[in-house]
mmCIF file with all atom_site columns, C-alpha atoms in Angstrom:
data_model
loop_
_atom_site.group_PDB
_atom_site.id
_atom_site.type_symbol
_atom_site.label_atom_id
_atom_site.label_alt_id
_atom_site.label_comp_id
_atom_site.label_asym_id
_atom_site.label_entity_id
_atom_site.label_seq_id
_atom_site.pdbx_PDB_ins_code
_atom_site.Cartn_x
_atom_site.Cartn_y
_atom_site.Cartn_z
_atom_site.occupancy
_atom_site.B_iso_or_equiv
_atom_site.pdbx_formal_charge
_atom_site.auth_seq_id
_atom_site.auth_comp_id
_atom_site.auth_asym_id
_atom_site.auth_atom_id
_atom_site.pdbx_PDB_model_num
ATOM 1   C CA . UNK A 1 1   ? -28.855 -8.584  -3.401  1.00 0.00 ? 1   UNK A CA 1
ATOM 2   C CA . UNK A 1 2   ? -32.659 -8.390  -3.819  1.00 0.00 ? 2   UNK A CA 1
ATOM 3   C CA . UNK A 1 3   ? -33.918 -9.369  -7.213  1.00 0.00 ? 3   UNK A CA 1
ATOM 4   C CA . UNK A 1 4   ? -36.401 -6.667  -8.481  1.00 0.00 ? 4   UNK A CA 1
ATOM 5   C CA . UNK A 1 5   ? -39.761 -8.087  -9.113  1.00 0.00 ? 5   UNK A CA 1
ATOM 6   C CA . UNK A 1 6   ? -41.320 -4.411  -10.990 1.00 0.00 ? 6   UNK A CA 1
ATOM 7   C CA . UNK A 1 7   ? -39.386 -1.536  -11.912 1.00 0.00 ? 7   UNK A CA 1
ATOM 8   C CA . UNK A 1 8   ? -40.275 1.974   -11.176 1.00 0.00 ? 8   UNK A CA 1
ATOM 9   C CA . UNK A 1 9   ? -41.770 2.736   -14.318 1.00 0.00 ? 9   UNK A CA 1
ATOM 10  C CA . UNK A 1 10  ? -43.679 -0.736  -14.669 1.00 0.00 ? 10  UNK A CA 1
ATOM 11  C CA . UNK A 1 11  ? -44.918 0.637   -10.819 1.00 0.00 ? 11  UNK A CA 1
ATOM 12  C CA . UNK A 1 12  ? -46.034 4.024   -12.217 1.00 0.00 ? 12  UNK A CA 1
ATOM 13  C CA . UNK A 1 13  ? -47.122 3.226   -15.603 1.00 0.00 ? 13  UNK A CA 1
ATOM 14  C CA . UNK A 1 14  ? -49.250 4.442   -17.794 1.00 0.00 ? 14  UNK A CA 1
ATOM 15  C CA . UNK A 1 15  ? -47.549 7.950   -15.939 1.00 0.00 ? 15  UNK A CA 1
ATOM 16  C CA . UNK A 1 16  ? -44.239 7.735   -17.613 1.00 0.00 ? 16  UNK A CA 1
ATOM 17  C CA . UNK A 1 17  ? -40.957 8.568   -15.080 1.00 0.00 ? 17  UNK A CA 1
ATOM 18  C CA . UNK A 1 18  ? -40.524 11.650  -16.631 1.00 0.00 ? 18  UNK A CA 1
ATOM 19  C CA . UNK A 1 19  ? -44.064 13.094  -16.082 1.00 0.00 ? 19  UNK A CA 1
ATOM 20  C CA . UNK A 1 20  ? -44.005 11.384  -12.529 1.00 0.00 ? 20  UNK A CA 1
ATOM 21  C CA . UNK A 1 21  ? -40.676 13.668  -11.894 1.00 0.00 ? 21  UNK A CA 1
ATOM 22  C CA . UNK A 1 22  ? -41.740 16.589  -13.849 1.00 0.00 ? 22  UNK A CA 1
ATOM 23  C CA . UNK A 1 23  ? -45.403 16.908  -12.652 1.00 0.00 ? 23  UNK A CA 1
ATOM 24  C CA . UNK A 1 24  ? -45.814 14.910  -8.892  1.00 0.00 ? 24  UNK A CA 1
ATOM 25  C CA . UNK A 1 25  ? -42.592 14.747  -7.278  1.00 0.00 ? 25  UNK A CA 1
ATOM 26  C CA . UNK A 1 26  ? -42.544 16.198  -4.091  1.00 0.00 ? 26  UNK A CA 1
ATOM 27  C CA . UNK A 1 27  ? -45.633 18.754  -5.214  1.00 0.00 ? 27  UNK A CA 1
ATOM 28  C CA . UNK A 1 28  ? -48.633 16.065  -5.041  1.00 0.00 ? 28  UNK A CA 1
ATOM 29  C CA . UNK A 1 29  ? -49.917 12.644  -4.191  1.00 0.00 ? 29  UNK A CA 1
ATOM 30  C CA . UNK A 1 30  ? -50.019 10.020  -7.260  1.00 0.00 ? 30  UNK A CA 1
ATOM 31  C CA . UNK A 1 31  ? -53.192 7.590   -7.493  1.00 0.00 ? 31  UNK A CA 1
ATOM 32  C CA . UNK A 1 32  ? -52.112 4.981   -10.522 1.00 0.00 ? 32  UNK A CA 1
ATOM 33  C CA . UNK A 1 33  ? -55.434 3.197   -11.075 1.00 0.00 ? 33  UNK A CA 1
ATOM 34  C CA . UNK A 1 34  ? -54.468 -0.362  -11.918 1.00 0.00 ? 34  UNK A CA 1
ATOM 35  C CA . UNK A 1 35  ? -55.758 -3.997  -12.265 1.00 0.00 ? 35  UNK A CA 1
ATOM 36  C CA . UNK A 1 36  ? -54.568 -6.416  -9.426  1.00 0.00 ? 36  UNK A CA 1
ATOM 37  C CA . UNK A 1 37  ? -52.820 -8.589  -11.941 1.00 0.00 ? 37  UNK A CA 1
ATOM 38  C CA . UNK A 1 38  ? -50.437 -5.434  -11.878 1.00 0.00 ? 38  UNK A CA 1
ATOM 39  C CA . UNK A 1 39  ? -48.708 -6.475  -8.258  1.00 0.00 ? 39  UNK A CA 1
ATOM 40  C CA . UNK A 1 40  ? -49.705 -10.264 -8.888  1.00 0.00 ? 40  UNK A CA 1
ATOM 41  C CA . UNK A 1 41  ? -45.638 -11.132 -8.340  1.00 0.00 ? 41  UNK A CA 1
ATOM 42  C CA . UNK A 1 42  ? -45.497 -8.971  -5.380  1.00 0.00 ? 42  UNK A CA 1
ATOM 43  C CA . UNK A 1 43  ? -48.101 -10.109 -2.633  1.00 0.00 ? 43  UNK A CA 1
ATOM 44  C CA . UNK A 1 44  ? -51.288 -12.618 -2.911  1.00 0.00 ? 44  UNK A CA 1
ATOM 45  C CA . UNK A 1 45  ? -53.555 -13.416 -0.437  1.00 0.00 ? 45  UNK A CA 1
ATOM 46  C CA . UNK A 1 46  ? -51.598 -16.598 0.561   1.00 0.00 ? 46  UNK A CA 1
ATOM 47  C CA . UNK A 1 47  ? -48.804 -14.601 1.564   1.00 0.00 ? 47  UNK A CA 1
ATOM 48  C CA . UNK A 1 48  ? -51.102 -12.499 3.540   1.00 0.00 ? 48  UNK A CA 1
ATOM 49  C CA . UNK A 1 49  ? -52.568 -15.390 4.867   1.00 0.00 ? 49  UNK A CA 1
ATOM 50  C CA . UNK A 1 50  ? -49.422 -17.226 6.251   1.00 0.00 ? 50  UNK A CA 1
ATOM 51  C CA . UNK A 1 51  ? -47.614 -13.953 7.454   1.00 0.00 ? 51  UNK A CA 1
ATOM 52  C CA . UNK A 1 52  ? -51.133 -13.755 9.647   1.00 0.00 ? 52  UNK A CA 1
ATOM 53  C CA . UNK A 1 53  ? -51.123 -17.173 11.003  1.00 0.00 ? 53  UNK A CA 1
ATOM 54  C CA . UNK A 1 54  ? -47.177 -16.854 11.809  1.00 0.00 ? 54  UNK A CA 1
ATOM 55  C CA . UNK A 1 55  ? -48.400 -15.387 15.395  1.00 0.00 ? 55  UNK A CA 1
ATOM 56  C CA . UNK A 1 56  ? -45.073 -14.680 17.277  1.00 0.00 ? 56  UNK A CA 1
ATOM 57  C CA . UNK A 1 57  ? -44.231 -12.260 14.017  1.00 0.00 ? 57  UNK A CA 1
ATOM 58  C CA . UNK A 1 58  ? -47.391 -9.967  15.286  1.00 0.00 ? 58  UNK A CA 1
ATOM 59  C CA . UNK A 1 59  ? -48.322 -7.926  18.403  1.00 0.00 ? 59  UNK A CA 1
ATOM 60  C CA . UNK A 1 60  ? -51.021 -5.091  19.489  1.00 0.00 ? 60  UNK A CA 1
ATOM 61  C CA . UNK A 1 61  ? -48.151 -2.964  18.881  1.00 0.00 ? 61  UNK A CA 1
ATOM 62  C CA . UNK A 1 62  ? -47.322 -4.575  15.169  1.00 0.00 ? 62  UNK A CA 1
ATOM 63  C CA . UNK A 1 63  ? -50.663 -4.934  13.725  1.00 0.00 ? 63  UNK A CA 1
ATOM 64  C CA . UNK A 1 64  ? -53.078 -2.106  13.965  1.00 0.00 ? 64  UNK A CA 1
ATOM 65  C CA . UNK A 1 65  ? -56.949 -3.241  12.680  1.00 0.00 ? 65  UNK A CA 1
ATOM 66  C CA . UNK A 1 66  ? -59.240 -0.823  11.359  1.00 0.00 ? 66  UNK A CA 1
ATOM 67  C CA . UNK A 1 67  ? -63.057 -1.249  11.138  1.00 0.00 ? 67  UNK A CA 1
ATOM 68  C CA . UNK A 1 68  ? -65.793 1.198   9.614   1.00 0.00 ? 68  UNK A CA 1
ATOM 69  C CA . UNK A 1 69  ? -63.199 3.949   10.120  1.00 0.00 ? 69  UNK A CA 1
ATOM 70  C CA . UNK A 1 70  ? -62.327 3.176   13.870  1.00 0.00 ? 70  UNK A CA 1
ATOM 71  C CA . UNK A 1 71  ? -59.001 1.805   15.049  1.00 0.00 ? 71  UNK A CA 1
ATOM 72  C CA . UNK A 1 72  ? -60.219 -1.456  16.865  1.00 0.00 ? 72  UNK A CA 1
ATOM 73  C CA . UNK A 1 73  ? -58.515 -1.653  20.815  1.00 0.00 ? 73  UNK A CA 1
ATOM 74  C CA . UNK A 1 74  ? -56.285 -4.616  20.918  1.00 0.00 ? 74  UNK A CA 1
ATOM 75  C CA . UNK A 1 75  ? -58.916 -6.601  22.788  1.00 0.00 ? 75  UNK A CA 1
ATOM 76  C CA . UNK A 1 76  ? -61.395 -6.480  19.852  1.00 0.00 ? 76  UNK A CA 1
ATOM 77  C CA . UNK A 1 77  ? -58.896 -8.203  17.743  1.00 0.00 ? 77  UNK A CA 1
ATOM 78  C CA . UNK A 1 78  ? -56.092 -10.254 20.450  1.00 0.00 ? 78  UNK A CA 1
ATOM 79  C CA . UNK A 1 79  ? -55.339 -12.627 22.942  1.00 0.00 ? 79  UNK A CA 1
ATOM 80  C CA . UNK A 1 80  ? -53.130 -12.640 25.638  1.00 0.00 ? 80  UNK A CA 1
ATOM 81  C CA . UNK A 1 81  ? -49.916 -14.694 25.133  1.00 0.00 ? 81  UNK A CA 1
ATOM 82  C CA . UNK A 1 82  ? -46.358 -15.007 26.195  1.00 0.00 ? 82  UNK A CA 1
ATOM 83  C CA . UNK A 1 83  ? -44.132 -13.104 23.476  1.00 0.00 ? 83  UNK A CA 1
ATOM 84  C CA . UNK A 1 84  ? -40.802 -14.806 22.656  1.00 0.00 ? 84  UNK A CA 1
ATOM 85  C CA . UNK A 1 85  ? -38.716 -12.784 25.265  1.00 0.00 ? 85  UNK A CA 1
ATOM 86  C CA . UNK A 1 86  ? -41.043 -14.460 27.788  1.00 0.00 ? 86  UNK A CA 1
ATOM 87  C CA . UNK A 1 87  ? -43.020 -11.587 29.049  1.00 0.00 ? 87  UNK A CA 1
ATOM 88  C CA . UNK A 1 88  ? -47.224 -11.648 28.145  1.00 0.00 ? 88  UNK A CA 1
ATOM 89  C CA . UNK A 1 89  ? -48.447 -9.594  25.243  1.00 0.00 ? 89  UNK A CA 1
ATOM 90  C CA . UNK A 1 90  ? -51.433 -9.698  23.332  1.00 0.00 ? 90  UNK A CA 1
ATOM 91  C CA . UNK A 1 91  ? -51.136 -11.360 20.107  1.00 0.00 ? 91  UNK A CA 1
ATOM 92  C CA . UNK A 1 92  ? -53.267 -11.269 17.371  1.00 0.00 ? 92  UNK A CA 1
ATOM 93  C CA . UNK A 1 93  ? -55.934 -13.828 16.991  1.00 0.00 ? 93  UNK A CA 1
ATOM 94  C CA . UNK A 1 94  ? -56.113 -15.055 13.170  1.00 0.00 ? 94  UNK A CA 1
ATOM 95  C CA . UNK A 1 95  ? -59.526 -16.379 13.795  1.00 0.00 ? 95  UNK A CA 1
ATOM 96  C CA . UNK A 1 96  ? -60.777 -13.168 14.865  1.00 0.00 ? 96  UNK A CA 1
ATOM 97  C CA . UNK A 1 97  ? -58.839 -11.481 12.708  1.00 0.00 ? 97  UNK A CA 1
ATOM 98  C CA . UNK A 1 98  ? -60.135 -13.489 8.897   1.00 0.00 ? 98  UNK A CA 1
ATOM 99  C CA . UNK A 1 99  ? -63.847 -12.382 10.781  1.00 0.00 ? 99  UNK A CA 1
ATOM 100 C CA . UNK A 1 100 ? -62.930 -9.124  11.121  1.00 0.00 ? 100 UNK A CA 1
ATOM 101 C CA . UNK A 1 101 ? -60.901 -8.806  6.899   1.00 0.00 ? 101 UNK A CA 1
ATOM 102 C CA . UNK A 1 102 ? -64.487 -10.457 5.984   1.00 0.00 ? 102 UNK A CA 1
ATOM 103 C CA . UNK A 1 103 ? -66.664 -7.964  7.443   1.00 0.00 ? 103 UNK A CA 1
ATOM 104 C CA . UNK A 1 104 ? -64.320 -5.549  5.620   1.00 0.00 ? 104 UNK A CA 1
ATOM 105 C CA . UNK A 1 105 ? -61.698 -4.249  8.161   1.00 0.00 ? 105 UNK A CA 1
ATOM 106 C CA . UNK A 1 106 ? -58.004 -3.321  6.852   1.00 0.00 ? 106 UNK A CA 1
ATOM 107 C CA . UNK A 1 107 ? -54.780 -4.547  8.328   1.00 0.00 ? 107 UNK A CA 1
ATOM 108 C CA . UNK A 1 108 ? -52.075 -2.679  8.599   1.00 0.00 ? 108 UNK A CA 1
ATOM 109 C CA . UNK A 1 109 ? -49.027 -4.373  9.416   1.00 0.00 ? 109 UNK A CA 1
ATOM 110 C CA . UNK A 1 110 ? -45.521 -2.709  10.646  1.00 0.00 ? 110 UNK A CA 1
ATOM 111 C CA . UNK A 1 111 ? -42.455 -3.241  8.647   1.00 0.00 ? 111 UNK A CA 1
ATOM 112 C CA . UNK A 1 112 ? -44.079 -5.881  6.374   1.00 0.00 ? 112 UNK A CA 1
ATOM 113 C CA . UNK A 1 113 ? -41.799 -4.801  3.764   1.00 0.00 ? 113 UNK A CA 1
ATOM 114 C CA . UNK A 1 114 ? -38.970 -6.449  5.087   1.00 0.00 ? 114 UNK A CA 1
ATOM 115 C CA . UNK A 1 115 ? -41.052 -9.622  5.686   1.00 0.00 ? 115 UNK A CA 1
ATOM 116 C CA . UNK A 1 116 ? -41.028 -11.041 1.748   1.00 0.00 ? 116 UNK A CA 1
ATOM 117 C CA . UNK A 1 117 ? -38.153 -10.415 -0.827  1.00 0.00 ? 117 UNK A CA 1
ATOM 118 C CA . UNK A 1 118 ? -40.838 -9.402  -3.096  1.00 0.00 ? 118 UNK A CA 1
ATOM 119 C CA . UNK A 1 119 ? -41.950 -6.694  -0.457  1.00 0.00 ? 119 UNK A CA 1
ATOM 120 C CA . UNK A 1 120 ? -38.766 -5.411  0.298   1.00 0.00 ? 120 UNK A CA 1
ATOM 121 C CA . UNK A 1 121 ? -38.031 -5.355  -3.494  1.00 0.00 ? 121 UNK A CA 1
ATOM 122 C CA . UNK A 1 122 ? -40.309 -2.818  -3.908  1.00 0.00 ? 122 UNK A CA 1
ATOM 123 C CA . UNK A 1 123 ? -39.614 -0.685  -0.878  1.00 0.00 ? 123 UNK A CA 1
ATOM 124 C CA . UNK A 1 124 ? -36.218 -0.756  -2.195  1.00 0.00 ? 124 UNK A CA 1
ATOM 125 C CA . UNK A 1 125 ? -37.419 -0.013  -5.756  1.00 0.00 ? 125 UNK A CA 1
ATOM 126 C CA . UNK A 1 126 ? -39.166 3.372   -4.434  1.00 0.00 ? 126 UNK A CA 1
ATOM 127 C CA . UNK A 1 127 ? -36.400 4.324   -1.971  1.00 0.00 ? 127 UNK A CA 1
#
């Protein structure tokens, strides 16, 4: 059994769980501004860092990279390689890819929330 890292209300909060419910639930989308001490205990950019450099996790079809508002082609961003069932891929390159977060890009990674038991904490804590 996961251990929860933030409850829904500590999520939410300063909306309350009733208001949430009362007000946004299924009607509208919820922006909570926040400081990042808030999700501290959930992800950091170590985490980040070493679920990047663990290679054979990632794939052009797993990680998606988007630059001044254009999804980059999987050359822009990989390099062939041979994925574990044996056949060639192209796998992210985490050189290319720490150039490309510094210029400003955003990462989007599939089923990361599954990757860290804080992670999938949370995704349980909103299902």
């Amino acid at each position: 059994m996961l251990q929860q890292v933030l409850t829904f209300r500590q999520i939410i909060a300063p909306v309350t769980a009733e208001d949430f419910f009362d007000t946004t639930f299924g009607r509208k989308h919820l922006h909570v501004p926040g400081t990042p001490e808030k999700f501290a205990p959930v992800f950091s950019w170590q985490a980040m860092s070493d679920l990047l450099n663990t290679t054979a996790l990632w794939s052009d079809r797993s990680m998606k990279v988007v630059l001044d508002g254009r999804q980059l082609g999987p050359p822009e961003f990989c390099r062939p390689a041979l994925a574990r069932e044996g056949f060639e891929t192209l796998q992210p390159d985490p050189i290319r890819v720490s150039q490309l977060l510094r210029k400003g890009a955003t990462v989007v990674l599939a089923f990361i929330e599954s990757l860290t038991p804080e992670l999938a904490s949370v995704a349980a804590t909103f299902e």
